[in-house]
């Protein structure tokens, strides 16, 4: 079985290759552009993206979308996290959260998988808080201003440490669990 | 000739009806949902929306999309102005602009018109500045924090005053000019 990871980010492909390593699945990178729609739900973005890719004839593929949802800001930047990171950046988020006590927020990652003419959609979460300043040099995007344990930012953790607790790590775990329980993938041995 | 204005906002329909009043065109309201894609350009949103509507069999219609582009924030909130208004609101924009001297910004409105199997796309603009606090009770959205003349906010002007200078008013003027110069519409008399 081959699964195409459809993304412009090679880092994502490596992560899926690691997750599928012990299964009878070969993960390969595939760059096919698809539209992401404006909506407040990651799952809607993923569902529409999957429809478009299927209409283009693609089968057996994975796409995903992630975002940071800050509760006191009614979910902002949410589905538009990438755009907000490019425009107002972490400084912008810290300005919006100045003098705000409720700093609770949730990172979410939604994965859509088309496999054997079935659709699996899972959403992984990581609850945490927005810090008062940027800390740490690892990771990317909002990692320096997000902490899940109240001690370290995501940018102060190694990739392996982060994967254990992160929204993306949790989404991948949910996907693997769903695929194995439905008998859609099997271990190599 | 009939033109369908495809929108969930009846206020837009009235505006187009006013603009087309002296032409041989009957403007009617039509509620057909279409996806708005994630992109940094209003024109891309409009073009994709028109393709989707044409694929659904619609002909002779108008759609539009608007946004406030703040230069120092790299165009934020831009195409996502409606979402940002619902989440961080004008208070959020004012927080992001606290202690910022360069307050220049541009309201843009892009109109797409499918008429007689031709596509007309125009973009109207209104350059202005972000105020330091909300002022005025008219209008909606970002109107209370935007001034085009440095004296009054959009929310301190009447609808008719605003239409003379606004991005939407300018876009409608450009559309009418384009349609008449191409001979696609004619005056009633």
PDB file of N, CA and C in Angstrom, chain B residues 50-101:
ATOM      1  N   UNK B  50     -16.278  32.914  -8.893  1.00  0.00           N
ATOM      2  CA  UNK B  50     -16.961  32.977 -10.194  1.00  0.00           C
ATOM      3  C   UNK B  50     -16.875  31.637 -10.925  1.00  0.00           C
ATOM      4  N   UNK B  51     -15.704  30.996 -10.874  1.00  0.00           N
ATOM      5  CA  UNK B  51     -15.549  29.682 -11.517  1.00  0.00           C
ATOM      6  C   UNK B  51     -16.526  28.681 -10.924  1.00  0.00           C
ATOM      7  N   UNK B  52     -16.612  28.679  -9.589  1.00  0.00           N
ATOM      8  CA  UNK B  52     -17.500  27.721  -8.924  1.00  0.00           C
ATOM      9  C   UNK B  52     -18.954  27.963  -9.334  1.00  0.00           C
ATOM     10  N   UNK B  53     -19.352  29.231  -9.366  1.00  0.00           N
ATOM     11  CA  UNK B  53     -20.742  29.558  -9.707  1.00  0.00           C
ATOM     12  C   UNK B  53     -21.043  29.221 -11.163  1.00  0.00           C
ATOM     13  N   UNK B  54     -20.077  29.464 -12.046  1.00  0.00           N
ATOM     14  CA  UNK B  54     -20.273  29.107 -13.461  1.00  0.00           C
ATOM     15  C   UNK B  54     -20.412  27.596 -13.605  1.00  0.00           C
ATOM     16  N   UNK B  55     -19.580  26.871 -12.839  1.00  0.00           N
ATOM     17  CA  UNK B  55     -19.652  25.401 -12.888  1.00  0.00           C
ATOM     18  C   UNK B  55     -21.024  24.920 -12.418  1.00  0.00           C
ATOM     19  N   UNK B  56     -21.687  25.733 -11.573  1.00  0.00           N
ATOM     20  CA  UNK B  56     -23.043  25.377 -11.105  1.00  0.00           C
ATOM     21  C   UNK B  56     -24.099  25.809 -12.114  1.00  0.00           C
ATOM     22  N   UNK B  57     -23.662  26.398 -13.228  1.00  0.00           N
ATOM     23  CA  UNK B  57     -24.601  26.768 -14.293  1.00  0.00           C
ATOM     24  C   UNK B  57     -25.072  28.210 -14.244  1.00  0.00           C
ATOM     25  N   UNK B  58     -24.586  28.975 -13.286  1.00  0.00           N
ATOM     26  CA  UNK B  58     -25.026  30.375 -13.189  1.00  0.00           C
ATOM     27  C   UNK B  58     -24.369  31.245 -14.257  1.00  0.00           C
ATOM     28  N   UNK B  59     -25.172  32.177 -14.807  1.00  0.00           N
ATOM     29  CA  UNK B  59     -24.672  33.157 -15.777  1.00  0.00           C
ATOM     30  C   UNK B  59     -25.276  34.515 -15.429  1.00  0.00           C
ATOM     31  N   UNK B  60     -24.643  35.580 -15.879  1.00  0.00           N
ATOM     32  CA  UNK B  60     -25.110  36.949 -15.631  1.00  0.00           C
ATOM     33  C   UNK B  60     -25.296  37.224 -14.130  1.00  0.00           C
ATOM     34  N   UNK B  61     -24.181  37.295 -13.448  1.00  0.00           N
ATOM     35  CA  UNK B  61     -24.230  37.516 -11.999  1.00  0.00           C
ATOM     36  C   UNK B  61     -23.072  38.404 -11.540  1.00  0.00           C
ATOM     37  N   UNK B  62     -23.212  38.898 -10.311  1.00  0.00           N
ATOM     38  CA  UNK B  62     -22.186  39.734  -9.666  1.00  0.00           C
ATOM     39  C   UNK B  62     -21.860  39.140  -8.299  1.00  0.00           C
ATOM     40  N   UNK B  63     -20.567  39.057  -7.976  1.00  0.00           N
ATOM     41  CA  UNK B  63     -20.166  38.777  -6.589  1.00  0.00           C
ATOM     42  C   UNK B  63     -19.096  39.802  -6.207  1.00  0.00           C
ATOM     43  N   UNK B  64     -18.871  39.988  -4.921  1.00  0.00           N
ATOM     44  CA  UNK B  64     -17.787  40.895  -4.528  1.00  0.00           C
ATOM     45  C   UNK B  64     -17.181  40.468  -3.201  1.00  0.00           C
ATOM     46  N   UNK B  65     -16.021  41.013  -2.902  1.00  0.00           N
ATOM     47  CA  UNK B  65     -15.349  40.750  -1.630  1.00  0.00           C
ATOM     48  C   UNK B  65     -14.560  41.999  -1.241  1.00  0.00           C
ATOM     49  N   UNK B  66     -14.566  42.302   0.037  1.00  0.00           N
ATOM     50  CA  UNK B  66     -13.917  43.533   0.512  1.00  0.00           C
ATOM     51  C   UNK B  66     -12.973  43.248   1.664  1.00  0.00           C
ATOM     52  N   UNK B  67     -12.049  44.180   1.925  1.00  0.00           N
ATOM     53  CA  UNK B  67     -11.159  44.021   3.062  1.00  0.00           C
ATOM     54  C   UNK B  67     -10.418  45.298   3.390  1.00  0.00           C
ATOM     55  N   UNK B  68      -9.941  45.360   4.623  1.00  0.00           N
ATOM     56  CA  UNK B  68      -9.134  46.491   5.088  1.00  0.00           C
ATOM     57  C   UNK B  68      -7.684  46.032   5.158  1.00  0.00           C
ATOM     58  N   UNK B  69      -6.808  46.716   4.447  1.00  0.00           N
ATOM     59  CA  UNK B  69      -5.392  46.329   4.383  1.00  0.00           C
ATOM     60  C   UNK B  69      -4.548  47.373   5.122  1.00  0.00           C
ATOM     61  N   UNK B  70      -4.001  47.006   6.266  1.00  0.00           N
ATOM     62  CA  UNK B  70      -3.195  47.938   7.066  1.00  0.00           C
ATOM     63  C   UNK B  70      -1.721  47.722   6.698  1.00  0.00           C
ATOM     64  N   UNK B  71      -1.099  48.781   6.180  1.00  0.00           N
ATOM     65  CA  UNK B  71       0.215  48.624   5.553  1.00  0.00           C
ATOM     66  C   UNK B  71       1.277  48.125   6.525  1.00  0.00           C
ATOM     67  N   UNK B  72       1.323  48.716   7.723  1.00  0.00           N
ATOM     68  CA  UNK B  72       2.371  48.350   8.684  1.00  0.00           C
ATOM     69  C   UNK B  72       2.174  46.914   9.202  1.00  0.00           C
ATOM     70  N   UNK B  73       0.981  46.374   9.048  1.00  0.00           N
ATOM     71  CA  UNK B  73       0.703  44.984   9.465  1.00  0.00           C
ATOM     72  C   UNK B  73       0.747  44.032   8.259  1.00  0.00           C
ATOM     73  N   UNK B  74       1.517  44.421   7.242  1.00  0.00           N
ATOM     74  CA  UNK B  74       1.702  43.604   6.029  1.00  0.00           C
ATOM     75  C   UNK B  74       0.365  43.215   5.381  1.00  0.00           C
ATOM     76  N   UNK B  75      -0.595  44.130   5.425  1.00  0.00           N
ATOM     77  CA  UNK B  75      -1.877  43.880   4.769  1.00  0.00           C
ATOM     78  C   UNK B  75      -2.962  43.295   5.661  1.00  0.00           C
ATOM     79  N   UNK B  76      -2.602  42.875   6.867  1.00  0.00           N
ATOM     80  CA  UNK B  76      -3.584  42.348   7.830  1.00  0.00           C
ATOM     81  C   UNK B  76      -4.635  43.421   8.127  1.00  0.00           C
ATOM     82  N   UNK B  77      -5.919  43.108   8.331  1.00  0.00           N
ATOM     83  CA  UNK B  77      -6.559  41.801   8.232  1.00  0.00           C
ATOM     84  C   UNK B  77      -6.928  41.390   6.806  1.00  0.00           C
ATOM     85  N   UNK B  78      -6.838  42.305   5.829  1.00  0.00           N
ATOM     86  CA  UNK B  78      -6.966  41.961   4.414  1.00  0.00           C
ATOM     87  C   UNK B  78      -8.168  41.100   4.054  1.00  0.00           C
ATOM     88  N   UNK B  79      -7.880  40.032   3.335  1.00  0.00           N
ATOM     89  CA  UNK B  79      -8.928  39.128   2.846  1.00  0.00           C
ATOM     90  C   UNK B  79      -9.729  38.522   4.014  1.00  0.00           C
ATOM     91  N   UNK B  80      -9.114  38.474   5.202  1.00  0.00           N
ATOM     92  CA  UNK B  80      -9.770  37.852   6.358  1.00  0.00           C
ATOM     93  C   UNK B  80     -10.416  38.882   7.278  1.00  0.00           C
ATOM     94  N   UNK B  81     -10.754  40.046   6.729  1.00  0.00           N
ATOM     95  CA  UNK B  81     -11.306  41.145   7.530  1.00  0.00           C
ATOM     96  C   UNK B  81     -12.586  40.740   8.270  1.00  0.00           C
ATOM     97  N   UNK B  82     -13.470  40.006   7.608  1.00  0.00           N
ATOM     98  CA  UNK B  82     -14.737  39.629   8.246  1.00  0.00           C
ATOM     99  C   UNK B  82     -14.468  38.722   9.450  1.00  0.00           C
ATOM    100  N   UNK B  83     -13.578  37.748   9.266  1.00  0.00           N
ATOM    101  CA  UNK B  83     -13.242  36.831  10.369  1.00  0.00           C
ATOM    102  C   UNK B  83     -12.590  37.587  11.532  1.00  0.00           C
ATOM    103  N   UNK B  84     -11.673  38.492  11.219  1.00  0.00           N
ATOM    104  CA  UNK B  84     -10.970  39.231  12.273  1.00  0.00           C
ATOM    105  C   UNK B  84     -11.928  40.168  13.001  1.00  0.00           C
ATOM    106  N   UNK B  85     -12.888  40.736  12.266  1.00  0.00           N
ATOM    107  CA  UNK B  85     -13.884  41.601  12.912  1.00  0.00           C
ATOM    108  C   UNK B  85     -14.696  40.787  13.919  1.00  0.00           C
ATOM    109  N   UNK B  86     -15.026  39.537  13.559  1.00  0.00           N
ATOM    110  CA  UNK B  86     -15.833  38.681  14.442  1.00  0.00           C
ATOM    111  C   UNK B  86     -15.038  38.197  15.650  1.00  0.00           C
ATOM    112  N   UNK B  87     -13.722  38.090  15.515  1.00  0.00           N
ATOM    113  CA  UNK B  87     -12.927  37.517  16.610  1.00  0.00           C
ATOM    114  C   UNK B  87     -12.236  38.606  17.450  1.00  0.00           C
ATOM    115  N   UNK B  88     -11.281  39.322  16.880  1.00  0.00           N
ATOM    116  CA  UNK B  88     -10.551  40.318  17.684  1.00  0.00           C
ATOM    117  C   UNK B  88     -11.210  41.693  17.617  1.00  0.00           C
ATOM    118  N   UNK B  89     -12.039  41.943  16.590  1.00  0.00           N
ATOM    119  CA  UNK B  89     -12.805  43.192  16.503  1.00  0.00           C
ATOM    120  C   UNK B  89     -11.943  44.448  16.390  1.00  0.00           C
ATOM    121  N   UNK B  90     -12.603  45.606  16.498  1.00  0.00           N
ATOM    122  CA  UNK B  90     -11.878  46.875  16.396  1.00  0.00           C
ATOM    123  C   UNK B  90     -10.916  47.063  17.562  1.00  0.00           C
ATOM    124  N   UNK B  91     -11.288  46.561  18.751  1.00  0.00           N
ATOM    125  CA  UNK B  91     -10.385  46.638  19.904  1.00  0.00           C
ATOM    126  C   UNK B  91      -9.065  45.936  19.583  1.00  0.00           C
ATOM    127  N   UNK B  92      -9.158  44.785  18.926  1.00  0.00           N
ATOM    128  CA  UNK B  92      -7.955  44.034  18.556  1.00  0.00           C
ATOM    129  C   UNK B  92      -7.072  44.840  17.611  1.00  0.00           C
ATOM    130  N   UNK B  93      -7.691  45.448  16.599  1.00  0.00           N
ATOM    131  CA  UNK B  93      -6.911  46.246  15.637  1.00  0.00           C
ATOM    132  C   UNK B  93      -6.249  47.423  16.366  1.00  0.00           C
ATOM    133  N   UNK B  94      -6.997  48.067  17.258  1.00  0.00           N
ATOM    134  CA  UNK B  94      -6.422  49.209  17.992  1.00  0.00           C
ATOM    135  C   UNK B  94      -5.262  48.760  18.883  1.00  0.00           C
ATOM    136  N   UNK B  95      -5.366  47.572  19.486  1.00  0.00           N
ATOM    137  CA  UNK B  95      -4.251  47.035  20.292  1.00  0.00           C
ATOM    138  C   UNK B  95      -3.021  46.821  19.412  1.00  0.00           C
ATOM    139  N   UNK B  96      -3.242  46.252  18.233  1.00  0.00           N
ATOM    140  CA  UNK B  96      -2.115  45.974  17.322  1.00  0.00           C
ATOM    141  C   UNK B  96      -1.462  47.271  16.842  1.00  0.00           C
ATOM    142  N   UNK B  97      -2.232  48.382  16.846  1.00  0.00           N
ATOM    143  CA  UNK B  97      -1.737  49.655  16.313  1.00  0.00           C
ATOM    144  C   UNK B  97      -1.319  50.623  17.412  1.00  0.00           C
ATOM    145  N   UNK B  98      -1.333  50.140  18.661  1.00  0.00           N
ATOM    146  CA  UNK B  98      -0.934  50.985  19.792  1.00  0.00           C
ATOM    147  C   UNK B  98       0.524  51.396  19.609  1.00  0.00           C
ATOM    148  N   UNK B  99       0.815  52.662  19.779  1.00  0.00           N
ATOM    149  CA  UNK B  99       2.189  53.178  19.657  1.00  0.00           C
ATOM    150  C   UNK B  99       2.750  53.030  18.239  1.00  0.00           C
ATOM    151  N   UNK B 100       1.889  52.797  17.238  1.00  0.00           N
ATOM    152  CA  UNK B 100       2.368  52.698  15.857  1.00  0.00           C
ATOM    153  C   UNK B 100       2.083  54.021  15.153  1.00  0.00           C
ATOM    154  N   UNK B 101       3.139  54.637  14.593  1.00  0.00           N
ATOM    155  CA  UNK B 101       2.965  55.940  13.946  1.00  0.00           C
ATOM    156  C   UNK B 101       2.381  55.826  12.544  1.00  0.00           C
TER     157      UNK B 101
END
